[in-house]
Coordinates of N, CA and C in Angstrom, one line a residue:
M1 N -72.1 7.9 31.9 CA -72.5 6.7 31.1 C -73.2 5.7 32.0
E2 N -74.3 5.3 31.5 CA -75.0 4.2 32.2 C -74.3 2.9 32.0
R3 N -74.0 2.3 33.1 CA -73.3 1.0 33.1 C -74.3 -0.1 32.9
L4 N -74.0 -1.0 31.9 CA -74.9 -2.1 31.6 C -74.4 -3.4 32.1
T5 N -73.2 -3.5 32.7 CA -72.6 -4.7 33.2 C -72.3 -4.5 34.7
R6 N -72.2 -5.7 35.4 CA -71.8 -5.7 36.8 C -70.7 -6.7 36.9
R7 N -69.6 -6.4 37.6 CA -68.6 -7.4 38.0 C -69.0 -8.0 39.3
T8 N -69.0 -9.3 39.4 CA -69.3 -10.0 40.6 C -68.3 -11.1 40.8
D9 N -68.4 -11.8 41.9 CA -67.4 -12.9 42.2 C -67.6 -14.0 41.2
Q10 N -68.8 -14.1 40.6 CA -69.1 -15.1 39.6 C -68.7 -14.6 38.1
G11 N -68.3 -13.4 38.0 CA -67.9 -12.9 36.6 C -68.7 -11.7 36.3
I12 N -68.8 -11.4 35.0 CA -69.6 -10.2 34.6 C -71.0 -10.6 34.3
Q13 N -71.9 -9.8 34.8 CA -73.3 -10.0 34.6 C -74.0 -8.9 33.9
V14 N -75.0 -9.2 33.1 CA -75.9 -8.2 32.4 C -77.3 -8.6 32.7
E15 N -78.1 -7.6 33.1 CA -79.5 -7.9 33.3 C -80.1 -8.4 32.0
P16 N -80.9 -9.4 32.0 CA -81.5 -9.9 30.8 C -82.2 -8.9 29.9
L17 N -82.9 -7.9 30.4 CA -83.5 -6.9 29.6 C -82.5 -5.9 29.0
M18 N -81.3 -5.9 29.5 CA -80.3 -5.0 29.0 C -79.3 -5.7 28.1
M19 N -79.5 -6.9 27.8 CA -78.5 -7.7 27.0 C -78.4 -7.1 25.6
E20 N -79.5 -6.8 25.0 CA -79.4 -6.2 23.6 C -78.6 -4.9 23.6
R21 N -78.9 -4.0 24.5 CA -78.2 -2.7 24.6 C -76.7 -3.0 24.9
A22 N -76.4 -3.9 25.8 CA -75.0 -4.2 26.1 C -74.3 -4.7 24.9
L23 N -74.9 -5.6 24.1 CA -74.3 -6.1 22.9 C -74.1 -5.0 21.9
E24 N -75.1 -4.1 21.7 CA -74.9 -3.0 20.8 C -73.8 -2.1 21.2
R25 N -73.7 -1.8 22.5 CA -72.6 -0.9 23.0 C -71.2 -1.6 22.8
L26 N -71.1 -2.9 23.0 CA -69.9 -3.6 22.8 C -69.5 -3.6 21.3
A27 N -70.5 -3.7 20.4 CA -70.2 -3.7 19.0 C -69.8 -2.3 18.6
D28 N -70.4 -1.2 19.1 CA -70.0 0.1 18.9 C -68.5 0.4 19.3
F29 N -68.2 -0.2 20.5 CA -66.9 0.0 21.1 C -65.9 -0.7 20.2
E30 N -66.2 -1.9 19.8 CA -65.2 -2.7 18.9 C -65.0 -2.0 17.6
D31 N -66.1 -1.4 17.0 CA -66.0 -0.6 15.8 C -65.1 0.6 16.0
A32 N -65.2 1.3 17.1 CA -64.4 2.5 17.4 C -62.9 2.1 17.5
V33 N -62.6 1.0 18.2 CA -61.2 0.6 18.3 C -60.7 0.2 16.9
E34 N -61.4 -0.5 16.1 CA -61.0 -0.8 14.8 C -60.7 0.4 14.0
E35 N -61.6 1.4 14.1 CA -61.4 2.7 13.4 C -60.2 3.4 13.8
A36 N -59.9 3.4 15.1 CA -58.7 4.1 15.7 C -57.5 3.4 15.2
E37 N -57.5 2.0 15.1 CA -56.3 1.3 14.6 C -56.1 1.6 13.1
A38 N -57.1 1.6 12.3 CA -57.0 2.0 10.9 C -56.5 3.4 10.7
K39 N -57.0 4.3 11.6 CA -56.6 5.7 11.5 C -55.1 5.8 11.8
Q40 N -54.7 5.1 12.8 CA -53.3 5.1 13.2 C -52.4 4.7 12.0
E41 N -52.8 3.7 11.3 CA -52.0 3.3 10.1 C -52.0 4.3 9.0
A42 N -53.2 4.9 8.8 CA -53.3 6.0 7.8 C -52.4 7.2 8.2
L43 N -52.4 7.6 9.5 CA -51.6 8.7 9.9 C -50.1 8.4 9.8
S44 N -49.7 7.2 10.1 CA -48.3 6.8 9.9 C -47.9 7.0 8.4
R45 N -48.8 6.5 7.5 CA -48.5 6.6 6.1 C -48.4 8.1 5.7
Q46 N -49.3 8.9 6.1 CA -49.3 10.3 5.7 C -48.1 11.0 6.3
L47 N -47.7 10.7 7.5 CA -46.6 11.4 8.1 C -45.3 10.9 7.4
E48 N -45.2 9.7 7.0 CA -44.0 9.2 6.2 C -43.9 9.9 4.9
E49 N -45.1 10.1 4.2 CA -45.1 10.8 2.9 C -44.6 12.2 3.1
L50 N -45.0 12.9 4.1 CA -44.6 14.3 4.4 C -43.1 14.3 4.7
R51 N -42.6 13.3 5.4 CA -41.2 13.3 5.7 C -40.4 13.1 4.5
M52 N -40.8 12.2 3.6 CA -40.1 12.0 2.3 C -40.1 13.2 1.4
E53 N -41.1 14.1 1.6 CA -41.2 15.3 0.8 C -40.5 16.5 1.5
G54 N -39.8 16.2 2.6 CA -39.1 17.2 3.4 C -40.0 18.2 4.1
K55 N -41.2 17.8 4.4 CA -42.2 18.7 5.0 C -42.4 18.3 6.5
S56 N -41.4 17.9 7.2 CA -41.6 17.4 8.6 C -41.7 18.6 9.5
K57 N -41.6 19.8 9.1 CA -41.7 21.0 9.9 C -43.0 21.8 9.5
S58 N -43.8 21.3 8.6 CA -45.0 22.0 8.1 C -46.1 21.9 9.2
A59 N -47.0 22.8 9.0 CA -48.2 22.8 9.9 C -49.0 21.6 9.7
R60 N -49.1 21.1 8.5 CA -49.9 19.8 8.3 C -49.2 18.7 9.0
F61 N -47.9 18.6 8.9 CA -47.2 17.5 9.6 C -47.5 17.6 11.1
R62 N -47.3 18.7 11.7 CA -47.6 18.9 13.1 C -49.0 18.6 13.5
E63 N -49.9 19.0 12.7 CA -51.3 18.7 12.9 C -51.5 17.1 13.0
L64 N -51.0 16.5 11.9 CA -51.1 15.0 11.9 C -50.4 14.3 13.0
M65 N -49.3 14.8 13.4 CA -48.5 14.2 14.5 C -49.3 14.4 15.8
G66 N -49.9 15.5 16.0 CA -50.7 15.7 17.2 C -51.9 14.8 17.2
E67 N -52.5 14.6 16.1 CA -53.6 13.6 16.0 C -53.1 12.2 16.3
K68 N -52.0 11.9 15.7 CA -51.4 10.5 16.0 C -51.1 10.3 17.4
L69 N -50.5 11.3 18.1 CA -50.2 11.2 19.5 C -51.5 11.0 20.4
L70 N -52.5 11.7 20.0 CA -53.8 11.6 20.7 C -54.4 10.2 20.5
N71 N -54.3 9.8 19.3 CA -54.8 8.4 18.9 C -54.0 7.3 19.6
T72 N -52.7 7.5 19.7 CA -51.8 6.6 20.4 C -52.2 6.5 21.9
R73 N -52.5 7.6 22.5 CA -52.9 7.6 23.9 C -54.2 6.8 24.1
F74 N -55.2 7.1 23.2 CA -56.5 6.4 23.2 C -56.3 4.9 23.1
L75 N -55.5 4.5 22.2 CA -55.3 3.0 22.0 C -54.5 2.4 23.2
S76 N -53.5 3.2 23.7 CA -52.7 2.7 24.8 C -53.6 2.5 26.1
V77 N -54.6 3.3 26.3 CA -55.5 3.1 27.5 C -56.2 1.8 27.4
F78 N -56.6 1.4 26.2 CA -57.3 0.2 26.0 C -56.4 -1.0 26.1
Q79 N -55.2 -0.8 25.5 CA -54.1 -1.9 25.6 C -53.8 -2.2 27.1
A80 N -53.7 -1.1 27.9 CA -53.4 -1.3 29.3 C -54.4 -2.1 30.0
R81 N -55.7 -2.0 29.5 CA -56.8 -2.8 30.1 C -56.9 -4.2 29.5
G82 N -56.0 -4.5 28.6 CA -56.1 -5.8 27.9 C -57.2 -5.9 26.9
I83 N -57.7 -4.8 26.4 CA -58.8 -4.8 25.4 C -58.3 -4.9 24.0
R84 N -57.1 -4.4 23.8 CA -56.5 -4.4 22.4 C -55.3 -5.3 22.4

């Protein structure tokens, strides 16, 4: 990944010619985090529905649980960095 920012003693800096690209990347990143958060809520609802139907041992339940665990890890990395 091409880095668009630099951390210095004065803070974070972006070359003026790269500002638009840096803002686009930040917007893409924020969109991705929002999508992951929404997906996490949807997965929780789907898993709860399957539990209520007594399907907590089904292949679909396990597939969704794996997806939720992966998504949880993704979000926790950002939370650890203070991003979320």
